[in-house]
C-alpha atoms as an extended CHARMM CRD file, in Angstrom:
* protein
*
        87  EXT
         1         1  MET       CA            -57.5090000000        4.7820000000      104.3830000000  PROA      1               0.0000000000
         2         2  LYS       CA            -58.3990000000        7.6170000000      106.7420000000  PROA      2               0.0000000000
         3         3  THR       CA            -61.2040000000       10.0070000000      105.9590000000  PROA      3               0.0000000000
         4         4  LEU       CA            -60.5230000000       13.6620000000      105.2710000000  PROA      4               0.0000000000
         5         5  THR       CA            -62.2490000000       14.5230000000      108.5650000000  PROA      5               0.0000000000
         6         6  ASP       CA            -59.8950000000       12.2300000000      110.4950000000  PROA      6               0.0000000000
         7         7  ILE       CA            -56.8680000000       13.7070000000      108.7550000000  PROA      7               0.0000000000
         8         8  ARG       CA            -57.9880000000       17.2700000000      109.5070000000  PROA      8               0.0000000000
         9         9  ARG       CA            -58.5720000000       16.3660000000      113.1600000000  PROA      9               0.0000000000
        10        10  GLU       CA            -55.0590000000       14.9030000000      113.3970000000  PROA      10              0.0000000000
        11        11  LEU       CA            -53.6650000000       18.0050000000      111.6850000000  PROA      11              0.0000000000
        12        12  ASP       CA            -55.3880000000       20.2790000000      114.1850000000  PROA      12              0.0000000000
        13        13  GLU       CA            -54.1290000000       18.2530000000      117.1450000000  PROA      13              0.0000000000
        14        14  ALA       CA            -50.5560000000       18.1340000000      115.8540000000  PROA      14              0.0000000000
        15        15  SER       CA            -50.5820000000       21.8480000000      115.0230000000  PROA      15              0.0000000000
        16        16  GLU       CA            -51.8970000000       22.7820000000      118.4680000000  PROA      16              0.0000000000
        17        17  ARG       CA            -49.2620000000       20.6220000000      120.1470000000  PROA      17              0.0000000000
        18        18  ARG       CA            -46.5220000000       22.1690000000      117.9980000000  PROA      18              0.0000000000
        19        19  VAL       CA            -47.6810000000       25.7020000000      118.8970000000  PROA      19              0.0000000000
        20        20  ALA       CA            -47.5390000000       24.7980000000      122.5830000000  PROA      20              0.0000000000
        21        21  LEU       CA            -44.0320000000       23.4310000000      122.1330000000  PROA      21              0.0000000000
        22        22  TRP       CA            -42.9160000000       26.5630000000      120.2710000000  PROA      22              0.0000000000
        23        23  GLU       CA            -44.2210000000       28.6770000000      123.1490000000  PROA      23              0.0000000000
        24        24  ASP       CA            -42.2790000000       26.5120000000      125.6150000000  PROA      24              0.0000000000
        25        25  LEU       CA            -39.1570000000       26.7480000000      123.4720000000  PROA      25              0.0000000000
        26        26  ALA       CA            -39.4710000000       30.5440000000      123.4130000000  PROA      26              0.0000000000
        27        27  GLN       CA            -38.8720000000       30.4570000000      127.1840000000  PROA      27              0.0000000000
        28        28  GLY       CA            -35.6640000000       28.4680000000      126.7950000000  PROA      28              0.0000000000
        29        29  HSD       CA            -34.0900000000       25.6910000000      124.7380000000  PROA      29              0.0000000000
        30        30  ASP       CA            -34.9550000000       22.0940000000      125.5460000000  PROA      30              0.0000000000
        31        31  ALA       CA            -33.5050000000       19.4020000000      123.2820000000  PROA      31              0.0000000000
        32        32  SER       CA            -36.3730000000       16.9580000000      123.7840000000  PROA      32              0.0000000000
        33        33  LYS       CA            -39.0030000000       19.6070000000      122.9950000000  PROA      33              0.0000000000
        34        34  ALA       CA            -37.0350000000       20.7240000000      119.9460000000  PROA      34              0.0000000000
        35        35  ALA       CA            -36.8910000000       17.1220000000      118.7260000000  PROA      35              0.0000000000
        36        36  GLU       CA            -40.6200000000       16.6750000000      119.2940000000  PROA      36              0.0000000000
        37        37  THR       CA            -41.3050000000       19.9210000000      117.4200000000  PROA      37              0.0000000000
        38        38  ALA       CA            -39.2770000000       18.6430000000      114.4570000000  PROA      38              0.0000000000
        39        39  ARG       CA            -41.1330000000       15.3150000000      114.5690000000  PROA      39              0.0000000000
        40        40  LEU       CA            -44.4890000000       17.0960000000      114.6490000000  PROA      40              0.0000000000
        41        41  SER       CA            -43.4800000000       19.2990000000      111.7020000000  PROA      41              0.0000000000
        42        42  LYS       CA            -42.6770000000       16.1920000000      109.6730000000  PROA      42              0.0000000000
        43        43  GLN       CA            -45.9510000000       14.5660000000      110.7320000000  PROA      43              0.0000000000
        44        44  ILE       CA            -47.8800000000       17.6930000000      109.7130000000  PROA      44              0.0000000000
        45        45  GLU       CA            -46.2350000000       17.6660000000      106.2700000000  PROA      45              0.0000000000
        46        46  GLU       CA            -47.1900000000       14.0010000000      105.8350000000  PROA      46              0.0000000000
        47        47  LEU       CA            -50.7590000000       14.6630000000      106.9490000000  PROA      47              0.0000000000
        48        48  TRP       CA            -51.0910000000       17.5300000000      104.4410000000  PROA      48              0.0000000000
        49        49  ALA       CA            -49.8990000000       15.2190000000      101.6720000000  PROA      49              0.0000000000
        50        50  GLU       CA            -52.3940000000       12.5890000000      102.8000000000  PROA      50              0.0000000000
        51        51  ALA       CA            -55.1590000000       15.2270000000      102.8720000000  PROA      51              0.0000000000
        52        52  ARG       CA            -54.3760000000       16.2970000000       99.2910000000  PROA      52              0.0000000000
        53        53  ILE       CA            -54.5890000000       12.6720000000       98.1500000000  PROA      53              0.0000000000
        54        54  ALA       CA            -57.8960000000       12.1670000000       99.9910000000  PROA      54              0.0000000000
        55        55  GLN       CA            -59.3250000000       15.3490000000       98.4370000000  PROA      55              0.0000000000
        56        56  ALA       CA            -58.2830000000       14.2690000000       94.9430000000  PROA      56              0.0000000000
        57        57  ARG       CA            -59.7500000000       10.8070000000       95.4970000000  PROA      57              0.0000000000
        58        58  ALA       CA            -63.0310000000       12.3280000000       96.7170000000  PROA      58              0.0000000000
        59        59  ARG       CA            -63.2050000000       14.7140000000       93.7730000000  PROA      59              0.0000000000
        60        60  TYR       CA            -61.9530000000       12.5590000000       90.8930000000  PROA      60              0.0000000000
        61        61  GLY       CA            -62.2590000000        8.9790000000       92.1320000000  PROA      61              0.0000000000
        62        62  PRO       CA            -59.5910000000        6.3390000000       92.6860000000  PROA      62              0.0000000000
        63        63  SER       CA            -56.3660000000        6.8790000000       90.7490000000  PROA      63              0.0000000000
        64        64  GLU       CA            -56.6410000000        3.3970000000       89.2300000000  PROA      64              0.0000000000
        65        65  GLU       CA            -59.8770000000        4.3960000000       87.4830000000  PROA      65              0.0000000000
        66        66  ILE       CA            -58.3490000000        7.6480000000       86.2400000000  PROA      66              0.0000000000
        67        67  ILE       CA            -55.3590000000        5.7940000000       84.7960000000  PROA      67              0.0000000000
        68        68  THR       CA            -57.6410000000        3.2220000000       83.1540000000  PROA      68              0.0000000000
        69        69  ARG       CA            -59.7350000000        5.9780000000       81.5310000000  PROA      69              0.0000000000
        70        70  ALA       CA            -56.6180000000        7.8090000000       80.3320000000  PROA      70              0.0000000000
        71        71  ARG       CA            -55.1830000000        4.6510000000       78.7760000000  PROA      71              0.0000000000
        72        72  ALA       CA            -58.4750000000        3.9170000000       77.0150000000  PROA      72              0.0000000000
        73        73  GLU       CA            -58.5550000000        7.4750000000       75.6770000000  PROA      73              0.0000000000
        74        74  ASP       CA            -54.9640000000        7.1410000000       74.4360000000  PROA      74              0.0000000000
        75        75  ARG       CA            -55.8450000000        3.9110000000       72.6410000000  PROA      75              0.0000000000
        76        76  LEU       CA            -58.8100000000        5.6040000000       70.9510000000  PROA      76              0.0000000000
        77        77  ASP       CA            -56.6200000000        8.5370000000       69.8820000000  PROA      77              0.0000000000
        78        78  ARG       CA            -53.9940000000        6.2150000000       68.3950000000  PROA      78              0.0000000000
        79        79  GLU       CA            -56.6640000000        4.2000000000       66.6100000000  PROA      79              0.0000000000
        80        80  SER       CA            -58.3210000000        7.3150000000       65.1360000000  PROA      80              0.0000000000
        81        81  ARG       CA            -54.9250000000        8.6140000000       63.9230000000  PROA      81              0.0000000000
        82        82  ARG       CA            -54.2290000000        5.2390000000       62.3410000000  PROA      82              0.0000000000
        83        83  TRP       CA            -57.5760000000        5.3230000000       60.5220000000  PROA      83              0.0000000000
        84        84  ARG       CA            -56.9930000000        8.9010000000       59.3210000000  PROA      84              0.0000000000
        85        85  THR       CA            -53.5690000000        8.0960000000       57.8860000000  PROA      85              0.0000000000
        86        86  ALA       CA            -54.9020000000        4.9390000000       56.2160000000  PROA      86              0.0000000000
        87        87  ALA       CA            -57.7410000000        6.8370000000       54.5120000000  PROA      87              0.0000000000
């Protein structure tokens, strides 16, 4: 898994390249540059999604641990409800 720093660096590079392509496209249409711009836009979206996941992992820990804690908490809640209704 890439670090958040690596992802941000890739985002910056892709964004700068896309800006340059947009400037070129403003001068006149070029199908290959338009296709590359579309590809870069998709890559940027994917990198943002990856960055959000990396930020959540850094802040809250691995998702597997979060799910394990939530399941344990659910089991405790069910058990306490069962004890309350039995009493």
